[in-house]
Structures are given as structure tokens and as C-alpha cells.
MMTF fields as JSON, N, C-alpha, C and O atoms, coordinates in Angstrom:
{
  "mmtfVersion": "1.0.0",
  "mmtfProducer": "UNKNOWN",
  "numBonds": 295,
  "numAtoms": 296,
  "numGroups": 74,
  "numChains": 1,
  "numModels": 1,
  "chainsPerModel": [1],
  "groupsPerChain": [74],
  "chainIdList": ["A"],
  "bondAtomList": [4, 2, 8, 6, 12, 10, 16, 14, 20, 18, 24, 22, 28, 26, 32, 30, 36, 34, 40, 38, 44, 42, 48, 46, 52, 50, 56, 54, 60, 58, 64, 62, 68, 66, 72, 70, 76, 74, 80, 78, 84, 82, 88, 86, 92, 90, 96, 94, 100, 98, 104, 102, 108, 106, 112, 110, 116, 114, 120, 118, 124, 122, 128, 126, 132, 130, 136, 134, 140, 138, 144, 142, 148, 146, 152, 150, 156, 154, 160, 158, 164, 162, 168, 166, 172, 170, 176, 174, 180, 178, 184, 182, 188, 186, 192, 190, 196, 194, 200, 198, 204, 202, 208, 206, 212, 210, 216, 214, 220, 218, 224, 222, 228, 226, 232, 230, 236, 234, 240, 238, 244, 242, 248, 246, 252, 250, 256, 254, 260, 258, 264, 262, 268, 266, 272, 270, 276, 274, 280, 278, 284, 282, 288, 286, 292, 290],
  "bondOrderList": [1, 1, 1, 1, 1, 1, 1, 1, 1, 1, 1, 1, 1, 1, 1, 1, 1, 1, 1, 1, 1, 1, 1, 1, 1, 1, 1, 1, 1, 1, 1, 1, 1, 1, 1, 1, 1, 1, 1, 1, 1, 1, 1, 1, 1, 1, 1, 1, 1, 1, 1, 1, 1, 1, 1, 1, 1, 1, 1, 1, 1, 1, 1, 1, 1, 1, 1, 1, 1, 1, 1, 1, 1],
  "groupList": [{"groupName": "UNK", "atomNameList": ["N", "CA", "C", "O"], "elementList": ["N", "C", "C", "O"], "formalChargeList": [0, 0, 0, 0], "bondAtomList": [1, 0, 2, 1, 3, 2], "bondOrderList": [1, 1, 2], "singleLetterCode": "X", "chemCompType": "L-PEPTIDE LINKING"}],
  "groupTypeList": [0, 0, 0, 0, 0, 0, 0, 0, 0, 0, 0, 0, 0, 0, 0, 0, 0, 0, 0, 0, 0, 0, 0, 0, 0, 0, 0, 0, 0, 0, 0, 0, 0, 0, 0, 0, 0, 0, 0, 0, 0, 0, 0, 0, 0, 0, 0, 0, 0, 0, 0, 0, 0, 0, 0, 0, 0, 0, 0, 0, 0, 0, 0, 0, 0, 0, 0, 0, 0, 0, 0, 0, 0, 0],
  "groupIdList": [1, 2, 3, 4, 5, 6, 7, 8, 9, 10, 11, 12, 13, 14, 15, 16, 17, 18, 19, 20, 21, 22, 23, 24, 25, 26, 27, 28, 29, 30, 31, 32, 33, 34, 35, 36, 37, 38, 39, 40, 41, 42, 43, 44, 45, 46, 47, 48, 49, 50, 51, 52, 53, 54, 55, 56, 57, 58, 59, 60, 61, 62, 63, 64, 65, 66, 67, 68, 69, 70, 71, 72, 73, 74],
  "secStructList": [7, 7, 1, 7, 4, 4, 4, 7, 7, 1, 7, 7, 7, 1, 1, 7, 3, 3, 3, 3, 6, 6, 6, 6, 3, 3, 3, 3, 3, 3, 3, 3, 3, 3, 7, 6, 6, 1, 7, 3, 3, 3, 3, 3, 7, 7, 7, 1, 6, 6, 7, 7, 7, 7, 3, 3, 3, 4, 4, 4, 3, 3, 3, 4, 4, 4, 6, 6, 6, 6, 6, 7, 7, 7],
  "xCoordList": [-51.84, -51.806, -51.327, -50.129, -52.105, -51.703, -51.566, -51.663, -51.377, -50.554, -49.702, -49.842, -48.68, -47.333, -48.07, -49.109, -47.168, -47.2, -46.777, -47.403, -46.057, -45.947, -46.468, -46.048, -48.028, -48.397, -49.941, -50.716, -50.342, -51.538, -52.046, -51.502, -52.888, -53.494, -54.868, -55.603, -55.482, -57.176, -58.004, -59.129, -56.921, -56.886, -56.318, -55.153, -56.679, -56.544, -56.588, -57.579, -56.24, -56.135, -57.247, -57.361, -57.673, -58.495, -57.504, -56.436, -57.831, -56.245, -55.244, -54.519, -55.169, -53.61, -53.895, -55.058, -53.271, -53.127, -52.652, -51.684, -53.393, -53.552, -53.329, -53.412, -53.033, -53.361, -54.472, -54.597, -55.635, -56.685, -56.387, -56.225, -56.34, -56.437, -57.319, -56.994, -58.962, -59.848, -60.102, -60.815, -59.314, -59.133, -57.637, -57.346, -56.935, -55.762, -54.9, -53.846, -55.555, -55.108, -55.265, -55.925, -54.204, -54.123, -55.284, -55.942, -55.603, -56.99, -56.562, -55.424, -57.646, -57.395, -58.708, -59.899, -58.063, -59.089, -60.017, -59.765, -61.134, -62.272, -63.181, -64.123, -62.957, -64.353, -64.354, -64.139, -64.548, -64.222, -65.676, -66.124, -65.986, -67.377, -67.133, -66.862, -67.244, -67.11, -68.567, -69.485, -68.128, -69.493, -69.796, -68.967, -71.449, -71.568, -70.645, -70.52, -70.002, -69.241, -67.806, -67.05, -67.956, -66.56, -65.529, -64.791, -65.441, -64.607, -64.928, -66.052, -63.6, -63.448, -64.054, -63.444, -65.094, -65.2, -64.738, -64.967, -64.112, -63.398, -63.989, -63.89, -64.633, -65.016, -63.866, -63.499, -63.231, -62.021, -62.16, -63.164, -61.274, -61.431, -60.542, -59.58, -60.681, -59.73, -59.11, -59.683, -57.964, -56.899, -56.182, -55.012, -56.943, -56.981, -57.561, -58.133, -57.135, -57.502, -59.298, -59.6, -60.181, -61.504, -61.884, -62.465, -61.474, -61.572, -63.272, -64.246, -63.347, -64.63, -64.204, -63.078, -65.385, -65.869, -65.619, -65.195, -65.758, -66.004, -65.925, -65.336, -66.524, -66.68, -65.563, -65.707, -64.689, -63.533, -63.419, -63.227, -63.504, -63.115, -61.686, -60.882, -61.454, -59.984, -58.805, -57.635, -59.349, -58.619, -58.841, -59.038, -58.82, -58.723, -57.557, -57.475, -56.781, -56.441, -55.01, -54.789, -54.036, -52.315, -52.08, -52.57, -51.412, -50.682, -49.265, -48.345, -49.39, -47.911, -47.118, -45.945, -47.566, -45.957, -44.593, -43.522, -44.693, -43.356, -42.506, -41.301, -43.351, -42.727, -41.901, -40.763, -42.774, -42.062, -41.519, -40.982, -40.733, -39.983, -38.347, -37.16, -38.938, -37.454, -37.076, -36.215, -37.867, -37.34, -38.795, -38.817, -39.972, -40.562, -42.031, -42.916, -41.359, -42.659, -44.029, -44.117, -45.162, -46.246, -47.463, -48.509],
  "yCoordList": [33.212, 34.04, 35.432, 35.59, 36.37, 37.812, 38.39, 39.611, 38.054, 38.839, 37.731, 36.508, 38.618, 38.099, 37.535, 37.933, 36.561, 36.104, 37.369, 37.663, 37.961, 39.123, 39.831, 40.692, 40.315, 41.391, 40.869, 41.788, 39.689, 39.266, 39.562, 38.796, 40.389, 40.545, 40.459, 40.956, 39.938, 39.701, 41.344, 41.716, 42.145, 43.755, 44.645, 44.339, 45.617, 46.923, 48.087, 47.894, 49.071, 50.263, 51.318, 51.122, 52.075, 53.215, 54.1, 54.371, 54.503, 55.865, 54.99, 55.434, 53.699, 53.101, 52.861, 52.922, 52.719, 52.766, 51.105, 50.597, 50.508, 49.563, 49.124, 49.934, 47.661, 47.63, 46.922, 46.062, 47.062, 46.381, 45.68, 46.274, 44.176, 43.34, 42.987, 42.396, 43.327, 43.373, 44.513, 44.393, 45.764, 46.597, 47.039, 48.19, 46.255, 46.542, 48.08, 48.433, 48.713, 50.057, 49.939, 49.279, 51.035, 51.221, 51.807, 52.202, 51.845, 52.238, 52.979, 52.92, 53.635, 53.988, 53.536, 53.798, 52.787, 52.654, 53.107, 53.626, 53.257, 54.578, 53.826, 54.401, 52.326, 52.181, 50.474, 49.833, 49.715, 48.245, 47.843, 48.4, 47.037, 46.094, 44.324, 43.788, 43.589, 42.519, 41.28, 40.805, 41.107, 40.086, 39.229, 38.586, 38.865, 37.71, 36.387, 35.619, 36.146, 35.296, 34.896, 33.948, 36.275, 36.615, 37.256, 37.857, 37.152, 38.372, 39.657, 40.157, 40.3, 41.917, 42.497, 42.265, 43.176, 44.14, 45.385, 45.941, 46.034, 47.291, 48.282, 48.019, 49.465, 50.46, 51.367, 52.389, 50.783, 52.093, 53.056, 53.015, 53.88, 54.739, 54.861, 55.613, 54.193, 53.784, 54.988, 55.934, 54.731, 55.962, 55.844, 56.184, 55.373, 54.869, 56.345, 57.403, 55.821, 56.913, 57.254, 58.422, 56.243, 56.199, 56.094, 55.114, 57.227, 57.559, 56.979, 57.727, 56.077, 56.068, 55.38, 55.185, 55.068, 54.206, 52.655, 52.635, 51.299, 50.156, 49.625, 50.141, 48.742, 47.481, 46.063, 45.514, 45.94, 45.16, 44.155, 44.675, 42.483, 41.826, 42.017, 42.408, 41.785, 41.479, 40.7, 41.082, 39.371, 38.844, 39.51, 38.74, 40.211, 40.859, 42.657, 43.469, 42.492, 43.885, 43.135, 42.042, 44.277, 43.693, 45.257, 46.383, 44.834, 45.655, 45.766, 44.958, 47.091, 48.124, 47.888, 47.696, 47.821, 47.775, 47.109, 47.65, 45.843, 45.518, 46.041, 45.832, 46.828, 47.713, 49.189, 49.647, 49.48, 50.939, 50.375, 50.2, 49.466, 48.88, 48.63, 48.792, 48.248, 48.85, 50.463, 50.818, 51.048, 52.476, 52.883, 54.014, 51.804, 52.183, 52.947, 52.754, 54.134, 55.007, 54.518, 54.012, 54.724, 54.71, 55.543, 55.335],
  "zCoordList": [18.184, 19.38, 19.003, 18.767, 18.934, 18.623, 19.886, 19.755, 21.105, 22.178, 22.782, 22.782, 23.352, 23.509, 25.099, 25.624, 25.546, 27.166, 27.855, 28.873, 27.56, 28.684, 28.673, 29.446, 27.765, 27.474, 28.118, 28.385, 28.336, 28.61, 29.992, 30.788, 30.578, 31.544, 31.886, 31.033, 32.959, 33.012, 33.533, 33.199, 34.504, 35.129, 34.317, 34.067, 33.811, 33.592, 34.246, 34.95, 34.485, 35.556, 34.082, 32.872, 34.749, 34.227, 33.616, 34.165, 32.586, 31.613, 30.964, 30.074, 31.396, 30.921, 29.045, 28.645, 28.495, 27.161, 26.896, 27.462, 26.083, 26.044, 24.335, 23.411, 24.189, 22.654, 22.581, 23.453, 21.508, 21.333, 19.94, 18.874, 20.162, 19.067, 18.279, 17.249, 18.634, 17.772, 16.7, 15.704, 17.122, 16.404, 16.116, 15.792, 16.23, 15.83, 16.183, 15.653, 17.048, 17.514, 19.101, 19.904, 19.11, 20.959, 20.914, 19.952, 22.713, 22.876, 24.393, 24.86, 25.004, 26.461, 27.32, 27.149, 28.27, 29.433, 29.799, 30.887, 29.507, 30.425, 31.228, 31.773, 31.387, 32.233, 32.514, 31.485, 33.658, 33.276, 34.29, 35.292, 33.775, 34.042, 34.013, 32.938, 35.155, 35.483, 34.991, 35.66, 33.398, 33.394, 34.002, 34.646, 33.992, 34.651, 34.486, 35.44, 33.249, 33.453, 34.021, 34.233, 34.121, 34.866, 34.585, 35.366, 33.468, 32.538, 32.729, 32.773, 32.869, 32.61, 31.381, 30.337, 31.312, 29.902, 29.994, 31.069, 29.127, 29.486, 28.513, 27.314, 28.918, 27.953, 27.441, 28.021, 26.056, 25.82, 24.72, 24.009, 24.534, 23.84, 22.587, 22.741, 21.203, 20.464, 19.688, 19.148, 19.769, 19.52, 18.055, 17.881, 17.12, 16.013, 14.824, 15.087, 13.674, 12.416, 13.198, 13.445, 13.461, 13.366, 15.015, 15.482, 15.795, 16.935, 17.912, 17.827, 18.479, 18.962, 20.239, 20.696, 20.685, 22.186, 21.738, 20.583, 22.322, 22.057, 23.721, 24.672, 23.668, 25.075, 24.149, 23.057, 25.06, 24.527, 25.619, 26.718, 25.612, 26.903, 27.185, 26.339, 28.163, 28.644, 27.953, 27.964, 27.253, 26.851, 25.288, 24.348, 25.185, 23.67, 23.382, 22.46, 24.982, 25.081, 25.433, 25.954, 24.885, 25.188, 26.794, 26.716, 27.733, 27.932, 27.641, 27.515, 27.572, 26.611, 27.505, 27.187, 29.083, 30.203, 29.825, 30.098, 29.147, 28.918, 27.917, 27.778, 27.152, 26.125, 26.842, 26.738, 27.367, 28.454, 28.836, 27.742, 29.745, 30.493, 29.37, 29.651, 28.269, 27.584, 26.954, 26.149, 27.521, 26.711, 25.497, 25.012, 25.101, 23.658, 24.462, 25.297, 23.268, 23.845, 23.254, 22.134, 24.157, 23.704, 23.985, 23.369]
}
């Protein structure tokens, strides 16, 4: 399990800064699409050495909130 229980969410907000576990770099929100199967796909924007676009499901993204919530910037 490479995301924590508190970090796991199925919703994302648009702009929020996120971590992406398929790429191992935070990423930012730009766009979310509901597949037919039901899953969230989220278009983000990876904030990584190798800056690009990617379509990432939901269950493949951490949110950072419980990290801000102690003080760690992100």
C-alpha cells in the first residue's frame, strides 16, 4: 500500500496539489472525468523534474491535506 489511510480519497477539488503514485511526484488538479466504471479520472499536471499532463485514476493520487494539517508545507 503506497498511500497512507488518511491520505486516500475517491474526490479531488480542481488546483489542489496532490501526490501521484504512479509517478512518484506531486501533481496539480486540472480536470476530473467520471468513467464509465465509475471511477474518477483526474487530468493533472505533474510537478516533477519532467513537467507534463497525465490522466491519473483516483485511486492512484494521495491527498497532501493531512500533511498541511500538521504544519508540512507543500
Amino acid at each position: 500500500a503506497l498511500i497512507p489511510d488518511n491520505a486516500v480519497r475517491t474526490r479531488f477539488e480542481i488546483g489542489e496539489i496532490v501526490y501521484s503514485a504512479q509517478y512518484n511526484v506531486n501533481a496539480e488538479i486540472r480536470g476530473e472525468e467520471l468513467h464509465k466504471s465509475g471511477i474518477y479520472v483526474y487530468r493533472v499536471w505533474l510537478l516533477g523534474d519532467e513537467q507534463q499532463f497525465a490522466y491519473v485514476p483516483a485511486y492512484e493520487l494521495a491527498s497532501l491535506e493531512h500533511l498541511r494539517k500538521i504544519g508540512v508545507k507543500v
